[in-house]
């Protein structure tokens, strides 16, 4: 429990939420400001700031929960689902307690998608090399 963390307070029941799922490691509840009805946030009960420090076992567990919630949302009649996680301020993270967004899509909702950049082959090759060597060092 991190002092002054909104999602720690939600996990601890100190602040109410519209809970849709809970188990020993995680909690899922409706986003208060949804992109579409059913927009759900999945959080670890323990405080981790983002993907970098998130415990590996919990990370895998959150993805299992994401699958369960997605299947339940699909049954409500949505036309598609986007799953995202914002990490760090520059990536749009506002609440610094790691969370996964499960965002229902409705045909014709026209929500903006990320534009793709055209990169040169050399730039793509260089990035692939950098990422692989970063992985080799972990
Ligand atoms: P982020 O930008 O950090 O990835 O997303 C934070 C999300 O938390 C936003 O989509 C926002 O609407 C949601 N949110 C912020 N405050 C509250 C709250 O008090 N209750 C709930 N249920 N969601 C919240
Ligand atoms: Zn927290």
Coordinates of C-alpha atoms and ligand atoms in Angstrom, one line a residue:
X1 CA 0.0 0.0 0.0
X2 CA 1.5 3.3 -1.2
X3 CA 0.4 6.3 0.7
X4 CA -1.6 8.7 -1.5
X5 CA -2.1 6.2 -4.3
X6 CA -5.6 6.2 -5.7
X7 CA -5.6 2.6 -6.9
X8 CA -4.1 1.3 -3.7
X9 CA -7.0 3.0 -2.0
X10 CA -9.4 1.3 -4.4
X11 CA -7.7 -2.1 -3.9
X12 CA -8.0 -1.6 -0.2
X13 CA -11.7 -0.7 -0.4
X14 CA -11.0 2.8 1.0
X15 CA -12.4 4.4 -2.1
X16 CA -15.4 2.7 -3.8
X17 CA -15.2 1.3 -7.3
X18 CA -17.6 -0.6 -9.6
X19 CA -15.8 -4.0 -9.1
X20 CA -16.3 -6.6 -11.8
X21 CA -13.7 -9.2 -10.7
X22 CA -11.4 -9.8 -7.8
X23 CA -8.9 -12.5 -6.7
X24 CA -6.0 -12.7 -4.3
X25 CA -3.6 -10.8 -6.7
X26 CA -5.8 -8.6 -8.7
X27 CA -8.9 -6.4 -9.0
X28 CA -10.8 -5.3 -12.0
X29 CA -13.3 -2.3 -12.0
X30 CA -15.0 0.0 -14.4
X31 CA -13.1 3.1 -15.5
X32 CA -14.8 6.2 -14.2
X33 CA -14.3 8.0 -17.6
X34 CA -14.8 5.2 -20.1
X35 CA -13.9 5.4 -23.8
X36 CA -17.0 3.2 -24.3
X37 CA -19.4 1.5 -21.8
X38 CA -17.6 -1.4 -20.2
X39 CA -14.1 0.1 -20.2
X40 CA -12.4 -1.9 -17.4
X41 CA -9.1 -1.4 -15.5
X42 CA -7.2 -4.4 -14.1
X43 CA -4.8 -3.6 -11.3
X44 CA -2.5 -5.7 -9.1
X45 CA -3.5 -5.4 -5.5
X46 CA 0.1 -4.7 -4.6
X47 CA 1.6 -1.4 -5.6
X48 CA 3.8 -1.4 -8.7
X49 CA 4.3 1.8 -10.6
X50 CA 4.5 0.4 -14.2
X51 CA 5.5 -2.5 -16.5
X52 CA 9.2 -2.0 -15.6
X53 CA 8.8 -2.9 -11.9
X54 CA 5.8 -5.2 -12.1
X55 CA 6.4 -8.6 -10.7
X56 CA 6.6 -11.2 -13.5
X57 CA 4.1 -13.7 -12.0
X58 CA 1.6 -10.9 -11.4
X59 CA 2.1 -9.6 -14.9
X60 CA 1.3 -13.0 -16.3
X61 CA -1.7 -13.2 -14.0
X62 CA -3.1 -9.8 -15.1
X63 CA -3.0 -11.0 -18.7
X64 CA -5.1 -14.1 -17.7
X65 CA -7.6 -11.8 -16.0
X66 CA -7.6 -9.6 -19.2
X67 CA -8.6 -12.6 -21.2
X68 CA -11.5 -13.4 -18.8
X69 CA -12.8 -9.9 -18.8
X70 CA -12.5 -9.7 -22.6
X71 CA -14.6 -12.8 -23.0
X72 CA -17.2 -11.4 -20.6
X73 CA -17.3 -8.1 -22.4
X74 CA -17.7 -9.8 -25.7
X75 CA -20.8 -11.5 -24.4
X76 CA -22.3 -8.1 -23.7
X77 CA -22.3 -7.5 -27.5
X78 CA -19.2 -5.3 -28.1
X79 CA -17.7 -5.4 -31.6
X80 CA -14.0 -5.5 -30.5
X81 CA -11.6 -4.8 -27.7
X82 CA -8.4 -2.9 -27.4
X83 CA -6.0 -3.8 -24.5
X84 CA -3.4 -1.2 -23.5
X85 CA -1.1 -0.2 -20.6
X86 CA 0.3 3.3 -20.3
X87 CA 3.7 3.4 -18.8
X88 CA 5.2 6.7 -17.8
X89 CA 3.9 10.2 -18.1
X90 CA 5.0 10.6 -21.8
X91 CA 3.0 7.5 -22.7
X92 CA -0.2 8.9 -21.1
X93 CA 0.1 7.3 -17.6
X94 CA -1.8 9.5 -15.2
X95 CA -2.3 7.1 -12.3
X96 CA 1.1 5.7 -11.2
X97 CA -0.2 2.3 -10.0
X98 CA 0.2 -0.1 -12.9
X99 CA -3.0 -1.0 -14.7
X100 CA -4.3 -2.6 -17.9
X101 CA -7.1 -1.0 -19.9
X102 CA -9.6 -3.3 -21.5
X103 CA -11.5 -1.0 -23.9
X104 CA -14.6 -2.2 -25.7
X105 CA -15.0 -1.0 -29.3
X106 CA -18.3 -0.4 -31.0
X107 CA -18.6 -0.5 -34.8
X108 CA -18.2 3.0 -36.1
X109 CA -17.1 4.5 -32.8
X110 CA -14.1 6.1 -34.7
X111 CA -11.8 6.2 -31.7
X112 CA -8.4 7.4 -32.8
X113 CA -5.8 4.8 -33.4
X114 CA -2.0 5.3 -33.4
X115 CA -0.7 6.5 -36.7
X116 CA 2.2 4.3 -38.1
X117 CA 5.5 5.9 -39.1
X118 CA 7.4 5.0 -42.2
X119 CA 10.9 4.1 -41.2
X120 CA 13.9 3.2 -43.4
X121 CA 15.0 -0.5 -43.5
X122 CA 18.3 0.6 -41.7
X123 CA 16.3 2.3 -38.9
X124 CA 14.2 -0.8 -38.4
X125 CA 17.3 -3.0 -38.5
X126 CA 19.1 -0.8 -35.9
X127 CA 16.1 -0.8 -33.5
X128 CA 15.8 -4.6 -33.7
X129 CA 19.5 -4.9 -32.9
X130 CA 19.2 -2.5 -29.9
X131 CA 16.2 -4.3 -28.4
X132 CA 17.8 -7.7 -28.8
X133 CA 21.0 -6.6 -27.2
X134 CA 19.0 -5.0 -24.3
X135 CA 17.3 -8.4 -23.8
X136 CA 20.6 -10.2 -23.8
X137 CA 21.7 -8.0 -20.9
X138 CA 18.6 -8.7 -18.7
Ligands
LIG1 P1 -3.8 6.1 -17.3 O1 -3.9 7.3 -18.1 O2 -3.0 6.3 -16.0 O3 -3.4 4.9 -18.0 O4 -5.3 5.8 -16.9 C1 -5.9 6.1 -15.7 C2 -7.4 5.8 -15.8 O5 -8.0 5.8 -14.5 C3 -8.2 6.8 -16.7 O6 -8.8 6.1 -17.8 C4 -9.2 7.4 -15.7 O7 -10.5 7.6 -16.3 C5 -9.3 6.3 -14.6 N1 -9.6 6.9 -13.3 C6 -9.1 8.0 -12.7 N2 -9.6 8.2 -11.5 C7 -10.4 7.1 -11.3 C8 -11.3 6.8 -10.1 O8 -11.3 7.4 -9.1 N3 -12.0 5.7 -10.3 C9 -12.0 4.9 -11.4 N4 -12.8 3.8 -11.5 N5 -11.2 5.2 -12.5 C10 -10.5 6.3 -12.4
LIG2 ZN1 -0.8 2.0 -5.6

